[in-house]
XYZ file of C-alpha atoms in Angstrom:
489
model
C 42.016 -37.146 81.177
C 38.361 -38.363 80.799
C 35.850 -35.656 78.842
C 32.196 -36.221 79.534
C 30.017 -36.568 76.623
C 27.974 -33.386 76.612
C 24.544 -34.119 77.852
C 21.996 -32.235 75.923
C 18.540 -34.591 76.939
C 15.329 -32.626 78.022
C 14.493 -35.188 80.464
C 17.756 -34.891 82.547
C 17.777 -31.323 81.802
C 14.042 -30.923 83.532
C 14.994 -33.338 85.917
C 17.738 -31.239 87.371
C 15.348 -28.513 87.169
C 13.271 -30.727 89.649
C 15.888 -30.247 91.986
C 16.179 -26.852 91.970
C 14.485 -26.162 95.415
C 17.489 -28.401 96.627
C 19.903 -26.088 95.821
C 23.166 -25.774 97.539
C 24.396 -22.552 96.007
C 27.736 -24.215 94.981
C 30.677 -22.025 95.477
C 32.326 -21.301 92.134
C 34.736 -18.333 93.014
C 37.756 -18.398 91.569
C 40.717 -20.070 93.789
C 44.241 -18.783 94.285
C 46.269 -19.404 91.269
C 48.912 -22.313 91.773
C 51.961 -21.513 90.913
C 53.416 -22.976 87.677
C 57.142 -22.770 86.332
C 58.184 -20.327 84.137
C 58.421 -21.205 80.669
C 62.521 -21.107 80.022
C 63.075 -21.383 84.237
C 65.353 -24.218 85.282
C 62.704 -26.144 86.738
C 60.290 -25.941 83.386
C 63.816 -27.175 81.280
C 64.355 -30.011 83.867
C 60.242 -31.192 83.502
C 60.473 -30.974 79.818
C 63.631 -33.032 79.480
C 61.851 -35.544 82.202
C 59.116 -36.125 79.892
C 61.354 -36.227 77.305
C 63.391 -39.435 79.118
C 59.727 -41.143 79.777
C 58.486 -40.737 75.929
C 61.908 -42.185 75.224
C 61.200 -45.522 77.639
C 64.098 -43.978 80.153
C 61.669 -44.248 83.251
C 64.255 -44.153 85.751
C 66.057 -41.228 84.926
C 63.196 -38.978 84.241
C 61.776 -40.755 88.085
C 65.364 -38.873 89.190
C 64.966 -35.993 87.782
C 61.136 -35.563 88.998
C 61.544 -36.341 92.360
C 64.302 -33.872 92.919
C 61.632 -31.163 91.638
C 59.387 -32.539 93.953
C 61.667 -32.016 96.499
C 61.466 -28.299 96.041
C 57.283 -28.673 95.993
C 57.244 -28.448 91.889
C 53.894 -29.006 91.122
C 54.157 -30.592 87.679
C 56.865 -33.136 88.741
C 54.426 -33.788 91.780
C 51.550 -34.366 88.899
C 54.344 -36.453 86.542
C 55.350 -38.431 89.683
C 51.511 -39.354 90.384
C 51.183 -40.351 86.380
C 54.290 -42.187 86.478
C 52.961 -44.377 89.312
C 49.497 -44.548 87.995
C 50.531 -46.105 85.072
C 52.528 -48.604 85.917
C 55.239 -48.107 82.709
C 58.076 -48.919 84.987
C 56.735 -49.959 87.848
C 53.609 -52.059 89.030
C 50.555 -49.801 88.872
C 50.399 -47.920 92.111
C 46.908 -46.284 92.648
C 47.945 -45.191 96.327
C 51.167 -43.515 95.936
C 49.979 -41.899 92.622
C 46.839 -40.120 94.648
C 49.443 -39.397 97.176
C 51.703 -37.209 95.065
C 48.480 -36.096 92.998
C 46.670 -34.571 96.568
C 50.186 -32.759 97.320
C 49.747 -30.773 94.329
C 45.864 -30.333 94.725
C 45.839 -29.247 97.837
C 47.514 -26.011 96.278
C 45.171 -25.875 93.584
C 47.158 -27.701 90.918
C 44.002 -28.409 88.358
C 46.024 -30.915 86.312
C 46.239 -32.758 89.724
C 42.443 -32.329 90.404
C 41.481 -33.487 87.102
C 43.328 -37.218 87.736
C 42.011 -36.929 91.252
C 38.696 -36.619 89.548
C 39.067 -38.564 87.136
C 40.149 -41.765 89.493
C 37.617 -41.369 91.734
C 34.612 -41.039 89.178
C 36.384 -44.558 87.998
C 37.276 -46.422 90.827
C 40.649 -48.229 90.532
C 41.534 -51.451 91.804
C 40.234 -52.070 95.556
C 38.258 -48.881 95.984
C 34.878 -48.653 94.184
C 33.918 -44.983 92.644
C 33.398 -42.398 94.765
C 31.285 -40.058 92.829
C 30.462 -37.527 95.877
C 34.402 -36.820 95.638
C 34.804 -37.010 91.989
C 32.539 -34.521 91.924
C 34.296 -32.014 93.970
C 37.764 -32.093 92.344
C 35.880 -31.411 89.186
C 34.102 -28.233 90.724
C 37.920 -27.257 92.444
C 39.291 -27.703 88.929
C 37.086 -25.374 87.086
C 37.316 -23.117 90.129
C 40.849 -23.136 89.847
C 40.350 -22.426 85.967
C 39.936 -25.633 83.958
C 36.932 -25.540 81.926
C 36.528 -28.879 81.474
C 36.774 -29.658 84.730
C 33.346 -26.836 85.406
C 31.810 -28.323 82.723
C 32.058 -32.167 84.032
C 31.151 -31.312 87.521
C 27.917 -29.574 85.813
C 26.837 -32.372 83.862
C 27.086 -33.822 87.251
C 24.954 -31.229 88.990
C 22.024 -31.505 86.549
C 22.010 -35.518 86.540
C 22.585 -35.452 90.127
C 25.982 -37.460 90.433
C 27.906 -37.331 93.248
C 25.661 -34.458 94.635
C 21.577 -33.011 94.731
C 20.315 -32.631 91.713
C 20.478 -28.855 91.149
C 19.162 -26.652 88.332
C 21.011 -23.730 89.976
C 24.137 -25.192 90.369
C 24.239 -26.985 87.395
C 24.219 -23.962 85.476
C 26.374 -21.979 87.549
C 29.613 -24.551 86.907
C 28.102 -24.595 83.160
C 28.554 -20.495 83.523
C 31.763 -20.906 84.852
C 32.928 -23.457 82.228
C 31.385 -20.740 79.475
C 33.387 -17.995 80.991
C 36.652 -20.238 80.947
C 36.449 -20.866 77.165
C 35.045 -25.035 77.478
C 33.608 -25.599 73.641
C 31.403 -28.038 75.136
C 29.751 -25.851 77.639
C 29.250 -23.305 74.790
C 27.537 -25.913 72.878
C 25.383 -26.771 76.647
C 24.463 -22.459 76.784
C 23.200 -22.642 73.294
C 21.031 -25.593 73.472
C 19.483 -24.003 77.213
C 18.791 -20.839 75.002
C 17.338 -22.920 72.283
C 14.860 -25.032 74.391
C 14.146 -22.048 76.436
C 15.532 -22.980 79.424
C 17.214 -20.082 80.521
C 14.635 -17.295 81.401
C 17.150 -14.774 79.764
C 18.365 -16.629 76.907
C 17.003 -17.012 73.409
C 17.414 -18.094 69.808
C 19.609 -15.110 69.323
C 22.226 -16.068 72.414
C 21.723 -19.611 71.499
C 23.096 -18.702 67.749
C 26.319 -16.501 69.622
C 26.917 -19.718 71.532
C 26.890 -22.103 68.991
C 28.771 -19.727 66.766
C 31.782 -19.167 69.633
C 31.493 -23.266 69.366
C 32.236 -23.035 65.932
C 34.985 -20.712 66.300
C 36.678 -23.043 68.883
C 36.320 -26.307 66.687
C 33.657 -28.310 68.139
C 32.570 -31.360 65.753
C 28.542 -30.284 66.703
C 28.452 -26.530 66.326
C 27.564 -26.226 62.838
C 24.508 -29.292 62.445
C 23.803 -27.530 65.687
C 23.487 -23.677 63.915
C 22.118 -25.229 60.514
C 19.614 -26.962 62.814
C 18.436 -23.457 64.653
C 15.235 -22.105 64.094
C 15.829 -18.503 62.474
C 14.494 -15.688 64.642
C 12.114 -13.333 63.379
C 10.744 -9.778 64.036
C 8.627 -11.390 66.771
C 11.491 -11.915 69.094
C 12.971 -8.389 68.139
C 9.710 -7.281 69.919
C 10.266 -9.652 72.629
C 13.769 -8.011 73.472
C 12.380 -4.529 73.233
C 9.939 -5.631 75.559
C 12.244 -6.795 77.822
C 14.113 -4.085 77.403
C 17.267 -5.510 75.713
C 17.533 -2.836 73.441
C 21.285 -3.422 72.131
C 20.363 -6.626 70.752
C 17.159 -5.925 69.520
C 18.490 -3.797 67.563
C 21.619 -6.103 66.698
C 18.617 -9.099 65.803
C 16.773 -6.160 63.561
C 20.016 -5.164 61.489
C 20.208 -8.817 60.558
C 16.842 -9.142 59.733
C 16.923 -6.027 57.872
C 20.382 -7.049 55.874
C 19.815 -10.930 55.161
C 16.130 -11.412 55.259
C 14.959 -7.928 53.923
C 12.089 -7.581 56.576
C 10.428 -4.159 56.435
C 9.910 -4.008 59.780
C 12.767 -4.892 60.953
C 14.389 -2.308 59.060
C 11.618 0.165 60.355
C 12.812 -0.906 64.092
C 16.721 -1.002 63.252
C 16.133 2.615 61.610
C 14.336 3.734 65.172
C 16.856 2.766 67.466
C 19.499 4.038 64.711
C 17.684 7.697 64.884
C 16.763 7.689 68.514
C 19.647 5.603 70.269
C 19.018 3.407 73.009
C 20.421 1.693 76.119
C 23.610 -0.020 74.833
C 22.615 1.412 71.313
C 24.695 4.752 70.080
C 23.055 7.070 67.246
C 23.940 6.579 63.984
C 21.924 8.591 61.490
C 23.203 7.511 58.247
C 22.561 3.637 59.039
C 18.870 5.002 60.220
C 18.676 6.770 57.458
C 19.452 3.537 55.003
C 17.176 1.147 56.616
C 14.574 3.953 57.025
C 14.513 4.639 53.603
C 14.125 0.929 52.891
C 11.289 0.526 55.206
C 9.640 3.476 53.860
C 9.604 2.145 49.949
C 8.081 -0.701 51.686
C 5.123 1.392 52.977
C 5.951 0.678 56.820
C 4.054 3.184 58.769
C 5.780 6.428 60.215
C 9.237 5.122 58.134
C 9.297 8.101 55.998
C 9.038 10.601 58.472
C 11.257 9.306 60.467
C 13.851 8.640 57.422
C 12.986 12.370 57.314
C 14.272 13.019 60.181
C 17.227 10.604 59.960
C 18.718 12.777 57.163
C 17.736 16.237 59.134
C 19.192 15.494 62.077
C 22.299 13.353 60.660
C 23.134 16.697 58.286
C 23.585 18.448 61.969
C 26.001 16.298 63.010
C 27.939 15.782 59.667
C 27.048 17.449 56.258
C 28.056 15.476 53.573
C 26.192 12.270 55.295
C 23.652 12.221 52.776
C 22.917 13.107 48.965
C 20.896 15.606 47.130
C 18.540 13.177 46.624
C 18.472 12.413 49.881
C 18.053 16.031 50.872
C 15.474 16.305 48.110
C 13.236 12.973 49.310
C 13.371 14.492 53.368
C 12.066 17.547 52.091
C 9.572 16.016 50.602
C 8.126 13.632 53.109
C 7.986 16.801 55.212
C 6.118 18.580 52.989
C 3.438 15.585 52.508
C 3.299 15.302 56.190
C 2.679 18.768 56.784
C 0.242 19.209 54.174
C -1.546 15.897 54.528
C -0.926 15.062 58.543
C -1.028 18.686 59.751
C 2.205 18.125 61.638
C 3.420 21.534 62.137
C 7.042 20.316 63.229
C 7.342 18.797 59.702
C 6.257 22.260 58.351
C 9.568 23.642 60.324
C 11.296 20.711 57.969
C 10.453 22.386 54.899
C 12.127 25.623 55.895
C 15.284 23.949 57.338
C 15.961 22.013 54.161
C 15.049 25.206 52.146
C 16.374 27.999 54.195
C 20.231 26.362 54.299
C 21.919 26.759 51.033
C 24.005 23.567 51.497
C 21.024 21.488 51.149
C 20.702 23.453 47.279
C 16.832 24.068 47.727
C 16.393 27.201 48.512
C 13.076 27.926 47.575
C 11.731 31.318 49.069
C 7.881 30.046 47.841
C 8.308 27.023 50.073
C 9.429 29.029 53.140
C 6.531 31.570 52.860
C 4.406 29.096 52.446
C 5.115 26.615 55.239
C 6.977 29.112 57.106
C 3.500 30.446 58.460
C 2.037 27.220 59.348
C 4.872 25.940 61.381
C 5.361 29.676 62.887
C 1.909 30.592 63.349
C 0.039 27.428 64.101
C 2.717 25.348 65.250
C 4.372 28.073 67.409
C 8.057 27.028 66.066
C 10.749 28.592 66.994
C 13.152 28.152 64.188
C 10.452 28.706 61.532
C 9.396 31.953 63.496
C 13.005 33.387 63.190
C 13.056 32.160 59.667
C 10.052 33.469 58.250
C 8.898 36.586 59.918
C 11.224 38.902 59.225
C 10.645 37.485 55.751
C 7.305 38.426 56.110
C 8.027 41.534 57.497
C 10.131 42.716 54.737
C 7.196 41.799 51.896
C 4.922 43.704 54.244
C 7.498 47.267 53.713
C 8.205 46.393 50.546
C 4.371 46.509 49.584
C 2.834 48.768 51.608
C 5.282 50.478 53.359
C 5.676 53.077 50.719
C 8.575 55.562 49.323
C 9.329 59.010 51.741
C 7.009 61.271 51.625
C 4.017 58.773 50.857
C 2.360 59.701 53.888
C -0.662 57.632 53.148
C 0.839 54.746 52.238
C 3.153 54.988 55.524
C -0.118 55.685 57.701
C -2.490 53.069 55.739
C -2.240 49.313 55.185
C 1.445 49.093 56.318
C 0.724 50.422 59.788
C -2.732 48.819 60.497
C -1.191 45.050 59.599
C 2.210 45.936 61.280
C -0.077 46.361 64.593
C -2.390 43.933 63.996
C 0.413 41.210 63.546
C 2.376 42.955 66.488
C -0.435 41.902 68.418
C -0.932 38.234 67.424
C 2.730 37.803 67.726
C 2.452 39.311 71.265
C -0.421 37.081 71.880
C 1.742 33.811 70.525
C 5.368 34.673 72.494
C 3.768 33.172 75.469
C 2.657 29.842 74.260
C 5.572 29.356 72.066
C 7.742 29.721 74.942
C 6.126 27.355 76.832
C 6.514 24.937 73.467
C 9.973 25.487 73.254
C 10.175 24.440 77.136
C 7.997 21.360 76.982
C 9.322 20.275 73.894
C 12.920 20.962 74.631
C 13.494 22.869 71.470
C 15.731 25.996 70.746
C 16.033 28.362 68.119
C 19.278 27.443 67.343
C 18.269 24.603 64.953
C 15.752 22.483 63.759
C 14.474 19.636 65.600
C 12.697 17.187 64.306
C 12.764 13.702 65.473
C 9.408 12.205 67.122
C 11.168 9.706 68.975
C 14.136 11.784 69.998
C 13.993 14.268 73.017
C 16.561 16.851 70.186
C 19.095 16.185 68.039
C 23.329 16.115 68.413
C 25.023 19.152 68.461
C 24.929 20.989 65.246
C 27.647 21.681 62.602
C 28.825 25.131 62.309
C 28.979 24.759 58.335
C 25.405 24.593 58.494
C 24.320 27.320 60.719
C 25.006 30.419 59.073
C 22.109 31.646 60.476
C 22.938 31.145 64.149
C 24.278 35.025 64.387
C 21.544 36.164 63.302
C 19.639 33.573 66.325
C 22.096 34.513 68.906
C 20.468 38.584 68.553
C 16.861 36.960 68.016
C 15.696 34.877 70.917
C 11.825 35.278 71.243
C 8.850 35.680 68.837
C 8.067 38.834 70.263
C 11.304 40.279 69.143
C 11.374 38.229 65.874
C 8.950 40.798 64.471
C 10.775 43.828 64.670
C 14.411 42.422 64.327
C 16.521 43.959 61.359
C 17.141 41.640 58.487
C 20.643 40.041 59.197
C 23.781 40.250 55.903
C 23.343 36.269 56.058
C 19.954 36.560 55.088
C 19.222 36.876 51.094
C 15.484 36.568 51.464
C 14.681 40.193 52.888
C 17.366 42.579 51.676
């Protein structure tokens, strides 16, 4: 069988492109599947011993034996019969009877059959000049009936405009038909399409994948052709995200990231890692690792959001992360709290302080950022963290002993009002945070780019008893100090 040299020239690739307004919308569904013999069937032993006798110079015998197959309308001993007349081993070359038996077994979709058909016609043979128009369609019948090769040749044809319009369109639907079959060659065609930018949905990146399934399937070109490959940078990473082609955006980052050590790209990698994406799943500890990357490389907004990486990931899975992990999260919330005024990172703080797995646990920290994120930030968690904190340094200095009437009726009582009030005052807008934001008080939350976080661990919320009795600010004030709770015994 003749394989077409793959044609990779601009010129004849724009020129098909010319023709695109010609376009005859080629069918290329898939055709009923002829029906071969079963390997170890009597008719499969009989074709191999046939082929056998005409390796071995026995012509006549394996004739016999192929024309009683063909009796019974075996397809391959109607395709041996047309070779064995075609090539005139035994007998004077015989183009006619050899298309004869070679149309019996097309005309049930026999691609071996096709493919000579093809093949003969692209040709010629003696007394009948090439007829390209029907070369052309037993190729595009062969690949329909699932010979790759056969898709790929009739494209070739399509874009040069052989045997049929020049057509863009249909050139690169036989060339996506010869992909999907598994044709090396038409791999190698996809890539170079995607390289020149040819395809309005390819790129470098699918023009690597199809030189690399090239590769994989032995073609002599694929490798000069992926040495040869311009590298992709963080450019076209934006370019997917833009188009929103978010799982390999993210795939291009993590390369970029890994091999090239490109902040940014680690800084985008780390984002869809933390947030998740169409075609992209969550995975916090990856985030967290190129995050933390991006963020020694001063990348804007990577710390915080490495931050968050290791908050939300500890949810999902303690043990994801390290001390110093824990220790450099806490941190970065801190600074951005202190520095940024970014009263969810003040909430941060107290998560990584208030849960003793984390082994913070300062009681300084939570005072002290505990207000911010509670009283200027209206946060839920910190509220139910810190106030009854609060509340139990406000007994335990002013409240008094029994029988200290003074003491009961003085300072104690005026601030316990006074706060009962602002707290009153702040229930309303901190419910309306919690149902704009989409936060609860059953956990921190603290991802920017994510709406919340995964469901949370239960060996990280002791204090979700003590939540489940404490649902609002306004109550938060007045609530008894839970036995989970060391801070306000």
């Amino acid at each position: 069988m003749v394989r077409l040299a793959l044609v990779l020239l601009f010129g004849a690739l724009t020129g098909a492109a010319a023709g695109h307004a010609q376009a005859q919308h080629l069918d290329v569904t898939p055709l009923p599947e002829a029906p071969w013999s079963e390997p170890g069937s009597v008719s499969h032993q009989q074709n191999e011993r046939a082929k056998g006798l005409y390796a071995s110079g026995q012509y006549a015998q394996a004739r016999a034996v192929w024309e009683n197959l063909a009796s019974f309308g075996n397809l391959e001993a109607l395709n041996n019969l047309g070779v064995y007349y075609q090539e005139g081993k035994a007998v004077p070359a015989d183009y006619d009877t050899a298309i004869r038996y070679w149309t019996q077994a097309a005309d049930r979709n026999f691609t071996p059959s096709l493919m000579n058909l093809a093949t003969v016609h692209r040709a010629g043979y003696p007394g009948h000049p090439p007829d390209l128009r029907a070369a052309f369609g037993y190729y595009v019948r062969a690949g329909r009936g699932g010979d790759g090769s056969g898709a790929f040749a009739a494209a070739n044809m399509a874009f040069q405009g052989v045997g049929t319009v020049a057509s863009f369109a249909d050139g690169h639907r036989l060339l996506t038909l010869a992909a999907d079959l598994g044709d090396p060659s038409a791999f190698m065609m996809m890539g170079k399409y995607d390289e020149l930018g040819l395809n309005p949905s390819g790129d470098l990146l699918s023009a690597q994948d199809w030189y690399e399934k090239a590769r994989q399937m032995g073609h002599p070109m694929a490798a000069a052709a992926l040495a040869a490959l311009p590298k992709p940078d963080v450019g076209a990473v934006y370019s997917m995200m833009r188009a929103e082609r978010h799982a390999d955006a993210r795939r291009l980052a993590a390369e970029l990231c890994k091999s090239n050590l490109d902040a940014q790209a680690c800084s985008i990698q780390g984002q869809y890692d933390l947030t998740g994406a169409s075609g992209v799943s969550r995975d916090y500890v990856a985030a967290g690792r190129a995050l933390e990357f991006a963020c020694a490389m001063k990348v804007s907004g990577s710390c915080l959001n490495f931050a968050h990486a290791v908050a939300e990931g500890s949810q999902v899975r303690l043990g994801s992360f390290s001390m110093a992990d824990y220790m450099k999260a806490e941190q970065e919330y801190a600074r951005s709290c202190d520095e940024d005024k970014n009263y969810t990172s003040c909430a941060g703080v107290i998560f990584f302080n208030y849960y003793s797995a984390f082994g913070l646990n300062n009681r300084q920290k939570i005072m002290a950022y505990g207000a911010r994120a509670c009283m200027n930030g209206g946060n839920d968690f910190a509220c139910d963290v810190w106030m009854p904190m609060f509340n139990a340094n406000v007994r335990a200095t002013y409240g008094g002993t029994a029988g200290s009437a003074s003491r009961q009726n003085g300072f104690g009582r005026f601030l316990g009002n006074t706060l009962g009030t602002i707290v009153q005052g702040l229930a309303a807008g901190a419910q309306a945070y919690s149902a704009g934001s989409g936060t609860s008080s059953s956990g921190y939350r603290g991802s920017t780019y994510a709406g919340g976080s995964s469901p949370s661990s239960s060996s990280t919320r002791d204090f979700n008893q003590y939540l489940n009795s404490v649902r609002s600010i306004g109550t938060a004030y007045s609530a008894p100090c839970p036995a989970s709770n060391p801070y306000c015994r």
